[in-house]
Short mmCIF file of C-alpha atoms and ligand atoms in Angstrom, two decimals:
data_model
loop_
_atom_site.label_atom_id
_atom_site.label_comp_id
_atom_site.label_asym_id
_atom_site.label_seq_id
_atom_site.Cartn_x
_atom_site.Cartn_y
_atom_site.Cartn_z
CA MET A 146 58.02 91.20 109.33
CA ALA A 147 59.86 88.14 109.17
CA PHE A 148 63.53 87.97 107.88
CA PRO A 149 64.56 87.04 104.30
CA ASP A 150 64.12 83.12 103.59
CA GLY A 151 67.46 81.40 104.16
CA PHE A 152 68.72 84.03 106.65
CA LEU A 153 71.52 82.49 108.60
CA TRP A 154 70.47 82.65 112.31
CA GLY A 155 73.11 81.20 114.48
CA GLY A 156 76.04 81.69 116.98
CA ALA A 157 79.58 82.21 117.00
CA THR A 158 82.63 80.78 118.82
CA ALA A 159 86.42 80.52 118.41
CA ALA A 160 88.74 77.38 119.20
CA ASN A 161 91.05 79.30 121.27
CA GLN A 162 88.30 80.44 123.69
CA TYR A 163 86.18 77.42 123.43
CA GLU A 164 87.74 74.20 122.41
CA GLY A 165 90.09 73.18 125.08
CA GLY A 166 91.86 69.91 124.67
CA TRP A 167 94.92 72.04 124.15
CA ILE A 168 97.39 69.10 123.70
CA GLU A 169 94.95 66.15 123.29
CA GLY A 170 94.74 64.34 120.05
CA GLY A 171 98.04 65.41 118.74
CA LYS A 172 97.39 69.01 118.96
CA GLY A 173 100.39 71.31 119.55
CA PRO A 174 100.43 74.59 121.56
CA ALA A 175 99.19 77.91 120.02
CA VAL A 176 100.05 81.47 121.42
CA ALA A 177 96.70 81.66 123.34
CA ASP A 178 97.88 78.40 125.25
CA ALA A 179 100.85 80.52 126.67
CA ILE A 180 98.76 83.40 127.94
CA ALA A 181 97.79 82.79 131.68
CA GLY A 182 94.45 84.15 132.89
CA GLY A 183 94.98 87.81 132.90
CA ASN A 184 94.62 90.70 130.78
CA ASN A 185 95.68 90.82 127.08
CA LEU A 186 95.29 94.52 126.88
CA THR A 187 97.98 95.62 128.68
CA HIS A 188 101.51 94.62 127.86
CA GLU A 189 104.87 93.47 129.75
CA PRO A 190 108.30 92.43 128.78
CA ARG A 191 108.46 88.96 127.39
CA LYS A 192 110.09 86.27 129.66
CA LEU A 193 111.72 83.25 128.50
CA TRP A 194 112.19 80.00 130.24
CA VAL A 195 115.74 78.54 129.65
CA ASP A 196 116.79 75.00 130.61
CA LEU A 197 120.09 75.22 132.16
CA PRO A 198 122.86 72.45 132.00
CA ASP A 199 122.43 71.53 135.70
CA GLY A 200 118.91 70.63 135.14
CA THR A 201 117.33 73.64 136.57
CA ARG A 202 115.34 76.29 134.83
CA GLU A 203 115.79 80.11 134.72
CA VAL A 204 113.34 82.71 133.53
CA ILE A 205 114.90 85.49 131.72
CA THR A 206 113.34 88.74 130.64
CA MET A 207 113.67 89.91 126.96
CA GLY A 208 113.31 93.38 125.40
CA GLN A 209 110.09 92.37 123.70
CA GLU A 210 106.38 93.08 124.83
CA VAL A 211 103.70 90.30 125.34
CA PRO A 212 100.31 90.71 127.02
CA ALA A 213 100.34 91.05 130.65
CA GLY A 214 99.92 87.48 131.97
CA ALA A 215 101.39 85.89 128.96
CA THR A 216 104.36 83.79 129.83
CA ALA A 217 105.17 82.68 126.33
CA TYR A 218 106.06 79.38 127.58
CA ILE A 219 103.80 76.97 129.52
CA ASP A 220 104.37 77.08 133.08
CA PRO A 221 102.72 73.97 134.84
CA ASP A 222 102.11 75.88 138.10
CA ARG A 223 99.87 78.45 136.46
CA TYR A 224 96.47 78.32 135.03
CA TYR A 225 95.87 78.95 131.50
CA PRO A 226 92.02 79.41 130.40
CA SER A 227 92.54 78.23 126.96
CA HIS A 228 93.90 74.78 127.98
CA ASP A 229 90.38 73.62 128.78
CA ALA A 230 88.36 76.66 127.78
CA THR A 231 84.73 75.56 127.94
CA ASP A 232 85.72 72.05 126.51
CA PHE A 233 83.94 71.63 123.24
CA TYR A 234 86.50 69.20 122.46
CA HIS A 235 84.75 66.74 124.64
CA HIS A 236 81.21 68.21 124.55
CA TRP A 237 80.74 68.89 120.76
CA ARG A 238 77.84 66.54 120.38
CA GLU A 239 75.98 67.80 123.17
CA ASP A 240 76.72 71.49 122.28
CA LEU A 241 75.59 70.97 118.62
CA ALA A 242 72.30 69.24 119.70
CA LEU A 243 71.67 72.44 122.12
CA PHE A 244 72.33 74.77 119.01
CA ALA A 245 69.89 72.56 117.02
CA GLU A 246 67.27 72.81 119.66
CA MET A 247 67.59 76.65 119.42
CA ASN A 248 66.89 76.49 115.76
CA PHE A 249 70.41 77.46 114.56
CA LYS A 250 70.75 77.58 110.83
CA CYS A 251 74.36 78.24 111.05
CA PHE A 252 77.31 77.76 113.52
CA ARG A 253 80.47 79.87 113.54
CA MET A 254 83.57 78.09 114.92
CA SER A 255 87.22 78.11 114.12
CA ILE A 256 89.78 75.47 113.18
CA ASN A 257 92.50 75.54 115.58
CA TRP A 258 95.63 75.56 113.15
CA THR A 259 97.80 73.63 115.73
CA ARG A 260 95.24 70.78 115.88
CA VAL A 261 95.90 70.26 112.28
CA PHE A 262 99.62 71.11 112.07
CA PRO A 263 100.99 71.07 115.60
CA HIS A 264 103.91 73.31 114.99
CA GLY A 265 102.05 75.35 112.22
CA ASP A 266 104.70 74.27 109.58
CA ASP A 267 104.85 70.42 109.90
CA GLU A 268 105.61 68.28 106.85
CA ILE A 269 102.75 65.94 107.89
CA PRO A 270 99.38 67.01 109.26
CA ASN A 271 97.73 65.57 112.39
CA GLU A 272 94.95 63.19 111.02
CA GLU A 273 93.54 62.84 114.34
CA GLY A 274 92.76 66.59 114.38
CA LEU A 275 91.59 66.64 110.96
CA LYS A 276 89.16 63.94 111.74
CA PHE A 277 87.91 65.79 115.02
CA TYR A 278 86.86 68.66 112.72
CA GLU A 279 85.31 66.31 109.99
CA ASP A 280 83.38 64.68 112.52
CA VAL A 281 81.96 68.15 113.95
CA PHE A 282 81.05 69.27 110.38
CA ARG A 283 79.24 65.91 109.63
CA GLU A 284 77.23 66.23 112.68
CA CYS A 285 76.30 69.75 111.76
CA LYS A 286 75.26 68.58 108.26
CA ARG A 287 73.11 65.94 109.97
CA LEU A 288 71.36 68.51 112.27
CA GLY A 289 70.82 70.95 109.23
CA ILE A 290 73.35 73.61 110.42
CA GLU A 291 75.87 75.36 108.15
CA PRO A 292 79.15 75.51 109.67
CA LEU A 293 80.80 78.97 109.06
CA VAL A 294 84.46 78.25 109.59
CA THR A 295 87.01 81.03 110.62
CA LEU A 296 90.41 79.91 109.30
CA ASP A 297 92.55 81.97 111.88
CA HIS A 298 90.89 83.23 114.94
CA PHE A 299 93.65 84.74 117.13
CA ASP A 300 95.34 81.39 116.72
CA CYS A 301 99.07 81.76 115.82
CA PRO A 302 101.17 78.41 116.47
CA LEU A 303 103.45 78.95 119.49
CA HIS A 304 106.26 77.58 117.42
CA LEU A 305 105.78 80.23 114.55
CA ALA A 306 105.61 82.94 117.18
CA ASP A 307 108.89 81.80 119.17
CA GLU A 308 110.98 81.05 116.04
CA TYR A 309 109.74 83.30 113.41
CA ASP A 310 108.15 86.34 115.23
CA GLY A 311 104.64 85.18 113.87
CA TRP A 312 103.12 86.86 110.91
CA VAL A 313 106.11 89.29 110.53
CA SER A 314 107.84 86.45 108.81
CA ARG A 315 106.87 85.19 105.29
CA HIS A 316 107.36 81.62 106.61
CA THR A 317 104.25 82.02 108.81
CA LEU A 318 102.31 83.18 105.45
CA GLU A 319 103.66 80.10 103.58
CA ALA A 320 102.71 77.81 106.48
CA PHE A 321 99.18 79.39 106.50
CA GLU A 322 98.86 78.75 102.73
CA ARG A 323 99.51 74.91 103.21
CA TYR A 324 97.13 74.81 106.10
CA CYS A 325 94.30 76.42 104.06
CA ASP A 326 94.88 74.20 101.05
CA LEU A 327 94.62 71.20 103.25
CA VAL A 328 91.48 72.13 105.20
CA LEU A 329 89.55 73.61 102.09
CA THR A 330 90.31 70.41 100.31
CA ARG A 331 89.55 68.09 102.97
CA TYR A 332 86.22 69.67 104.07
CA LYS A 333 85.15 70.19 100.35
CA GLY A 334 81.21 69.72 100.31
CA LEU A 335 80.95 69.76 104.12
CA VAL A 336 81.73 73.52 104.66
CA HIS A 337 80.73 76.16 102.27
CA TRP A 338 81.00 79.30 104.49
CA TRP A 339 84.40 80.49 105.35
CA LEU A 340 85.88 83.55 107.02
CA THR A 341 89.56 84.39 106.58
CA ILE A 342 91.32 86.20 109.39
CA ASN A 343 89.33 87.16 112.48
CA GLU A 344 89.19 90.97 113.28
CA ILE A 345 92.09 91.58 110.91
CA ASN A 346 91.87 95.34 111.93
CA VAL A 347 92.87 94.37 115.63
CA CYS A 348 95.54 91.80 114.49
CA GLY A 349 99.06 92.83 114.99
CA ASP A 350 100.32 91.94 118.42
CA TYR A 351 101.51 88.75 120.17
CA PHE A 352 98.07 87.40 121.27
CA ASN A 353 96.63 87.92 117.60
CA CYS A 354 99.52 87.17 115.45
CA GLY A 355 102.68 86.00 117.60
CA VAL A 356 104.36 89.37 116.74
CA HIS A 357 106.49 90.38 119.74
CA GLU A 358 107.22 94.14 119.01
CA ALA A 359 103.70 95.05 117.30
CA LYS A 360 103.14 98.08 119.67
CA SER A 361 106.56 99.69 119.59
CA ASN A 362 107.61 98.74 115.95
CA LYS A 363 105.23 99.89 113.26
CA GLN A 364 107.40 98.45 110.53
CA HIS A 365 106.76 94.98 111.97
CA ARG A 366 103.25 95.81 112.40
CA GLU A 367 102.63 96.66 108.89
CA GLN A 368 104.71 94.08 107.44
CA ALA A 369 102.58 91.46 109.63
CA LEU A 370 99.51 93.06 108.27
CA TRP A 371 100.53 92.73 104.64
CA HIS A 372 101.12 88.98 105.26
CA LEU A 373 97.71 88.69 106.78
CA PHE A 374 96.08 90.46 103.77
CA VAL A 375 97.82 88.28 101.23
CA ALA A 376 97.02 85.26 103.36
CA SER A 377 93.27 86.28 103.38
CA ALA A 378 93.42 86.80 99.56
CA TYR A 379 95.06 83.46 99.18
CA ALA A 380 92.32 81.67 101.11
CA VAL A 381 89.57 83.38 99.15
CA LYS A 382 91.20 82.42 95.75
CA ARG A 383 91.92 78.80 96.71
CA ALA A 384 88.40 78.51 98.30
CA HIS A 385 86.68 79.45 94.94
CA GLU A 386 89.22 77.24 93.04
CA ILE A 387 88.58 74.15 95.09
CA ASP A 388 84.80 74.53 95.36
CA ALA A 389 82.83 77.00 93.29
CA ASP A 390 79.96 76.86 95.74
CA ASN A 391 82.37 78.26 98.60
CA ARG A 392 81.44 81.74 100.01
CA VAL A 393 84.16 83.63 101.67
CA GLY A 394 83.96 86.58 103.84
CA LEU A 395 86.40 88.99 105.65
CA MET A 396 86.06 89.61 109.36
CA ILE A 397 86.46 93.19 110.73
CA ALA A 398 85.82 94.57 114.25
CA HIS A 399 83.29 97.24 113.12
CA GLY A 400 81.63 99.40 115.95
CA ALA A 401 79.92 102.64 115.17
CA SER A 402 81.96 105.79 115.34
CA TYR A 403 80.83 109.34 115.96
CA PRO A 404 82.20 112.80 115.86
CA TYR A 405 81.91 114.14 119.33
CA SER A 406 80.39 117.45 118.06
CA CYS A 407 79.90 119.28 114.98
CA ASN A 408 83.20 121.23 115.34
CA PRO A 409 84.95 120.29 112.01
CA GLU A 410 87.94 119.30 114.01
CA ASP A 411 85.99 116.52 115.75
CA VAL A 412 84.62 115.41 112.30
CA TRP A 413 88.02 115.14 110.82
CA CYS A 414 89.23 113.29 113.74
CA GLU A 415 86.46 110.86 113.55
CA LEU A 416 86.85 110.44 109.73
CA GLU A 417 90.60 109.96 109.97
CA ASN A 418 90.38 107.34 112.99
CA ASN A 419 87.39 105.46 111.51
CA ARG A 420 89.23 105.24 107.98
CA GLY A 421 92.44 104.22 109.68
CA PHE A 422 90.93 101.61 112.04
CA ARG A 423 88.06 100.30 109.92
CA TRP A 424 87.71 101.27 106.34
CA PHE A 425 91.11 100.61 105.35
CA TYR A 426 90.62 96.87 106.05
CA GLY A 427 87.49 96.62 104.03
CA ASP A 428 88.81 98.70 101.20
CA VAL A 429 91.86 96.25 100.84
CA GLN A 430 89.62 93.10 101.15
CA VAL A 431 86.72 94.06 99.19
CA ARG A 432 88.49 96.31 96.34
CA GLY A 433 91.71 94.32 96.35
CA TYR A 434 94.46 97.12 96.76
CA TYR A 435 95.72 99.69 99.40
CA PRO A 436 93.64 102.81 99.33
CA SER A 437 95.60 106.33 98.46
CA TYR A 438 95.37 107.48 102.16
CA LYS A 439 97.18 104.37 103.23
CA VAL A 440 99.78 104.46 100.65
CA LYS A 441 100.53 108.13 101.61
CA GLU A 442 100.75 107.35 105.18
CA LEU A 443 103.14 104.68 104.55
CA GLU A 444 105.36 106.86 102.25
CA CYS A 445 105.29 109.69 104.81
CA GLU A 446 106.46 107.69 107.61
CA GLY A 447 109.24 105.77 105.51
CA ILE A 448 107.81 102.41 106.05
CA ALA A 449 108.60 100.10 103.05
CA ILE A 450 106.66 96.77 102.98
CA ALA A 451 108.58 93.77 101.66
CA LYS A 452 106.50 92.22 99.06
CA GLU A 453 107.15 89.23 96.63
CA PRO A 454 106.19 89.04 92.88
CA GLY A 455 102.58 88.18 92.56
CA ASP A 456 101.42 89.47 95.93
CA ASP A 457 99.53 92.64 94.47
CA GLU A 458 97.89 90.51 91.85
CA LEU A 459 96.80 88.04 94.54
CA LEU A 460 95.26 90.77 96.56
CA ARG A 461 93.11 91.86 93.60
CA GLU A 462 92.14 88.06 92.65
CA GLY A 463 91.29 87.27 96.21
CA THR A 464 88.47 89.81 97.07
CA VAL A 465 85.66 88.67 99.40
CA ASP A 466 82.23 87.48 98.56
CA PHE A 467 80.64 89.11 101.73
CA TYR A 468 81.43 91.48 104.35
CA SER A 469 81.21 90.25 107.77
CA PHE A 470 81.90 91.93 111.03
CA SER A 471 81.66 92.04 114.78
CA TYR A 472 79.54 94.75 116.31
CA TYR A 473 79.54 95.37 120.16
CA PHE A 474 79.56 99.18 120.74
CA SER A 475 80.04 102.69 119.37
CA GLU A 476 82.56 105.28 120.19
CA ALA A 477 82.69 109.07 120.17
CA LEU A 478 85.76 110.90 118.86
CA LYS A 479 87.10 114.27 119.86
CA ALA A 480 89.97 116.17 118.27
CA ASP A 481 91.36 117.57 121.61
CA ALA A 482 90.87 114.58 123.77
CA ASN A 483 93.90 113.21 125.26
CA ARG A 484 92.49 110.20 127.19
CA ASP A 485 93.65 106.65 127.08
CA LEU A 486 90.65 104.58 127.71
CA GLY A 487 92.73 101.72 129.22
CA GLY A 488 92.84 99.26 126.23
CA VAL A 489 89.12 98.61 125.70
CA PRO A 490 89.40 96.87 122.33
CA GLY A 491 88.46 99.22 119.40
CA LEU A 492 88.17 102.23 121.48
CA ASN A 493 90.47 104.88 120.33
CA LYS A 494 92.84 107.05 122.36
CA LYS A 495 90.87 110.10 121.20
CA GLY A 496 87.69 108.35 122.32
CA VAL A 497 85.39 109.93 124.91
CA GLU A 498 82.23 108.87 126.78
CA ASN A 499 79.08 109.32 124.81
CA PRO A 500 76.62 110.83 127.35
CA TYR A 501 73.74 109.52 125.26
CA LEU A 502 74.57 105.88 125.89
CA ARG A 503 74.63 103.33 128.68
CA LYS A 504 77.82 101.11 129.25
CA THR A 505 78.31 97.54 130.32
CA ASP A 506 80.39 96.54 133.13
CA TRP A 507 83.36 96.50 130.89
CA GLY A 508 82.75 99.97 129.69
CA TRP A 509 81.37 99.09 126.22
CA ALA A 510 78.62 101.50 125.09
CA ILE A 511 75.38 99.89 124.41
CA ASP A 512 74.10 101.12 121.02
CA PRO A 513 71.59 99.13 118.96
CA LEU A 514 70.90 102.15 116.54
CA GLY A 515 74.77 102.32 115.95
CA LEU A 516 74.24 98.89 114.35
CA ARG A 517 71.76 100.11 111.88
CA ILE A 518 74.07 102.99 111.16
CA VAL A 519 77.04 100.67 110.45
CA LEU A 520 74.97 98.33 108.28
CA ASN A 521 73.94 101.13 106.11
CA GLN A 522 77.43 102.73 105.95
CA ILE A 523 79.00 99.40 104.93
CA TRP A 524 76.14 98.43 102.41
CA ASP A 525 76.48 102.07 100.85
CA ARG A 526 80.36 101.67 100.46
CA TYR A 527 80.66 98.13 99.19
CA GLN A 528 77.24 96.81 97.79
CA ILE A 529 78.12 93.26 98.63
CA PRO A 530 76.19 91.06 101.15
CA LEU A 531 76.77 91.56 104.92
CA MET A 532 76.87 89.22 107.84
CA ILE A 533 76.99 90.11 111.56
CA VAL A 534 79.28 87.32 112.80
CA GLU A 535 79.63 88.61 116.34
CA ASN A 536 77.36 90.69 118.58
CA GLY A 537 76.27 90.45 122.24
CA ILE A 538 76.76 91.57 125.82
CA GLY A 539 79.39 90.44 128.30
CA LEU A 540 77.45 90.00 131.79
CA ILE A 541 78.15 88.63 134.91
CA ASP A 542 75.66 85.57 135.19
CA GLU A 543 74.37 84.09 138.42
CA LYS A 544 73.42 80.51 137.88
CA LEU A 545 70.29 79.59 140.05
CA PRO A 546 70.15 76.33 142.02
CA ASP A 547 67.89 74.83 139.37
CA GLY A 548 70.36 75.65 136.75
CA THR A 549 68.72 78.64 135.06
CA VAL A 550 69.98 82.31 134.59
CA GLU A 551 67.69 85.11 134.63
CA ASP A 552 69.55 87.02 132.01
CA ASP A 553 66.91 89.62 130.95
CA ALA A 554 69.47 92.23 130.17
CA ARG A 555 70.90 89.98 127.51
CA ILE A 556 67.35 89.35 126.15
CA ASP A 557 66.95 93.27 125.98
CA TYR A 558 70.38 93.66 124.27
CA MET A 559 69.60 91.05 121.60
CA ARG A 560 65.96 92.34 121.03
CA GLU A 561 67.03 95.78 120.49
CA HIS A 562 69.86 94.76 118.15
CA ILE A 563 67.83 92.43 116.08
CA LYS A 564 65.06 95.21 115.63
CA THR A 565 67.63 97.64 114.12
CA MET A 566 68.74 94.74 111.76
CA ARG A 567 65.25 94.23 110.69
CA ASP A 568 65.06 98.01 110.12
CA ALA A 569 67.96 97.96 108.05
CA ILE A 570 66.71 95.12 105.88
CA GLU A 571 63.00 96.32 105.61
CA ILE A 572 63.45 100.07 105.49
CA ASP A 573 66.87 100.51 104.22
CA GLY A 574 67.08 97.76 101.88
CA VAL A 575 70.45 96.43 103.30
CA ASP A 576 71.49 92.91 102.04
CA LEU A 577 72.10 91.34 105.40
CA ILE A 578 72.36 87.60 104.99
CA GLY A 579 73.10 86.28 108.62
CA TYR A 580 73.55 86.70 112.23
CA THR A 581 75.73 84.85 114.66
CA PRO A 582 75.86 86.35 118.05
CA TRP A 583 78.98 86.05 119.92
CA GLY A 584 79.85 83.32 122.48
CA CYS A 585 76.37 81.64 122.03
CA ILE A 586 77.54 79.51 124.67
CA ASP A 587 79.87 80.69 127.45
CA ILE A 588 83.36 80.85 126.52
CA VAL A 589 86.72 82.50 127.70
CA SER A 590 86.89 86.25 127.05
CA ALA A 591 89.68 87.13 124.49
CA GLY A 592 90.29 90.63 125.89
CA THR A 593 90.59 89.69 129.59
CA GLY A 594 91.00 85.89 129.72
CA GLU A 595 87.99 86.03 132.20
CA MET A 596 85.12 83.35 132.41
CA ARG A 597 83.00 85.72 134.41
CA LYS A 598 82.45 87.91 131.38
CA ARG A 599 79.74 85.73 129.72
CA TYR A 600 77.94 86.14 126.51
CA GLY A 601 76.19 82.71 126.03
CA PHE A 602 72.84 81.64 125.94
CA ILE A 603 73.90 78.53 127.58
CA TYR A 604 75.69 78.44 130.80
CA VAL A 605 78.85 76.49 131.28
CA ASP A 606 80.04 75.60 134.89
CA ARG A 607 83.51 76.84 134.80
CA ASP A 608 85.09 79.87 136.73
CA ASP A 609 87.99 81.98 136.86
CA GLU A 610 90.16 79.60 138.83
CA GLY A 611 89.57 76.69 136.50
CA LYS A 612 86.87 75.21 138.84
CA GLY A 613 83.61 73.69 137.52
CA ASP A 614 82.44 70.51 135.91
CA PHE A 615 81.55 71.99 132.55
CA SER A 616 78.06 71.06 132.73
CA ARG A 617 75.77 73.01 130.49
CA SER A 618 72.38 74.55 131.18
CA ARG A 619 70.06 76.72 129.35
CA LYS A 620 69.73 80.35 130.39
CA LYS A 621 66.31 82.39 130.01
CA SER A 622 67.86 83.92 126.82
CA PHE A 623 68.24 80.43 125.20
CA TYR A 624 64.32 80.06 125.04
CA TYR A 625 63.99 83.71 123.75
CA MET A 626 66.50 83.18 120.93
CA LYS A 627 64.95 79.91 120.17
CA LYS A 628 61.75 81.63 119.63
CA VAL A 629 63.20 84.41 117.61
CA TYR A 630 65.05 82.05 115.44
CA GLY A 631 62.11 79.52 115.14
CA SER A 632 60.08 82.43 113.77
CA ASN A 633 62.68 83.63 111.40
CA GLY A 634 62.78 86.81 113.44
CA ALA A 635 59.07 87.63 113.34
CA ASP A 636 58.63 87.09 117.06
CA LEU A 637 60.78 89.45 118.89
CA GLU A 638 58.60 90.04 121.96
C1 LIG B 1154 86.17 89.87 119.53
C2 LIG B 1154 86.77 88.61 119.05
O1 LIG B 1154 87.04 91.04 119.63
O2 LIG B 1154 85.20 90.12 120.52
C3 LIG B 1154 86.37 87.62 120.12
O3 LIG B 1154 86.65 88.20 117.86
C4 LIG B 1154 86.11 88.06 121.51
O4 LIG B 1154 87.49 86.58 120.03
C5 LIG B 1154 84.83 89.06 121.32
O5 LIG B 1154 86.01 87.26 122.33
C6 LIG B 1154 84.48 89.64 122.62
O6 LIG B 1154 85.41 90.27 123.36
P1 LIG B 1154 85.92 89.86 124.78
O7 LIG B 1154 87.17 90.63 125.19
O8 LIG B 1154 84.72 90.35 125.61
O9 LIG B 1154 85.99 88.33 124.90
#
């Protein structure tokens, strides 16, 4: 069976992990640029760099948390993976040509907010930055590739984080609205597919949102989240007003979630966790209001969100056209588990190992059938088109002297997941419209800042110390995906 006509086969990236050129062409720093190679999943006190009157500098420790390895200022003696990343900024023509060779119909990327507005809230935008993306989109068009553009992929401007505490502040929301207006207008006719806020359900901390006390201060977290929902609704509404042909999706990290056993305590635990971590975010962005269980939770915990007149209406007006999500793994939930899995993104503190599944080197359970389960659950709940905008396996790849990489484990992973997508469409009738696997070309890991955790079908010569010449080479999986895409999913062997 081939996939439906017009199915959007492609690949996905994000500017903060791929683009590089961090202060070239007038770009300003974003939060990711102040996170040294390290681990975003554990946190430590924020340190500030202060210029003293005698010309020296002092580092002071603040009572706020940032990811371990984040400096929240740029120290010239440290290595920051996002500064060069894998250098799309200088390799975009070559990369787009490789994607076209792989038969991409769609390419997911994000606009770097600080390439357009260097501080996030400048009066005048940076024309050189705007021109950069225009050139990229024009080249996509020439190659017959639809750009799928994320407006905010873990990309808070450093200035807004430092001065306004990121998305806790209404100022950040207003700055984002101006940025949206500008790019939606500027790229009218060149881009028709948009995503609003990447993985809005994991957003809230310094890395994602520039918020300093997200882990310890739920009031801040919920306020920032409200602003993100309003921002997303604003983007949807404006995208539709500016161009009736625009299609806008949400973006949620949506792994599969199972009760560990048939013990009703485990079933309830799973329901409550899945609802809180995943469904809540879809419910708001597809239906346009906070569901009753969330309203009750906020009431019980005495959390009052500061809203402005018109916010609630905007949420209702800005519901999305399609549900797009990342799928990497599943988790099993146990009511009496008291185990912290050490910050694996998406895995809950009540998560336990699933004895039926294998794991990657980074502890992510490999579960292709889980994808079919999730596709069915989302389709049953919302009945709007679905798109998988991230999926893939992080592996340690070894480049052979001839430039190739024998990544059979990646091919197996892709094949098994695409088969369950096919089943969901063919047998279950799910309206799945596209598939953009993550890190179609090697990029920096968001969770750990590593280069050695690679997802790509194209190898990039760059390592964890910042060494390498950025040369690109085709992995074995490149040829596999090319065949799959070229046959519209009919040839999976
Ligand atoms: C998603 C993010 O969480 O997963 C990406 O949207 C991220 O930015 C991807 O890179 C894979 O996670 P990691 O930590 O392996 O890079």
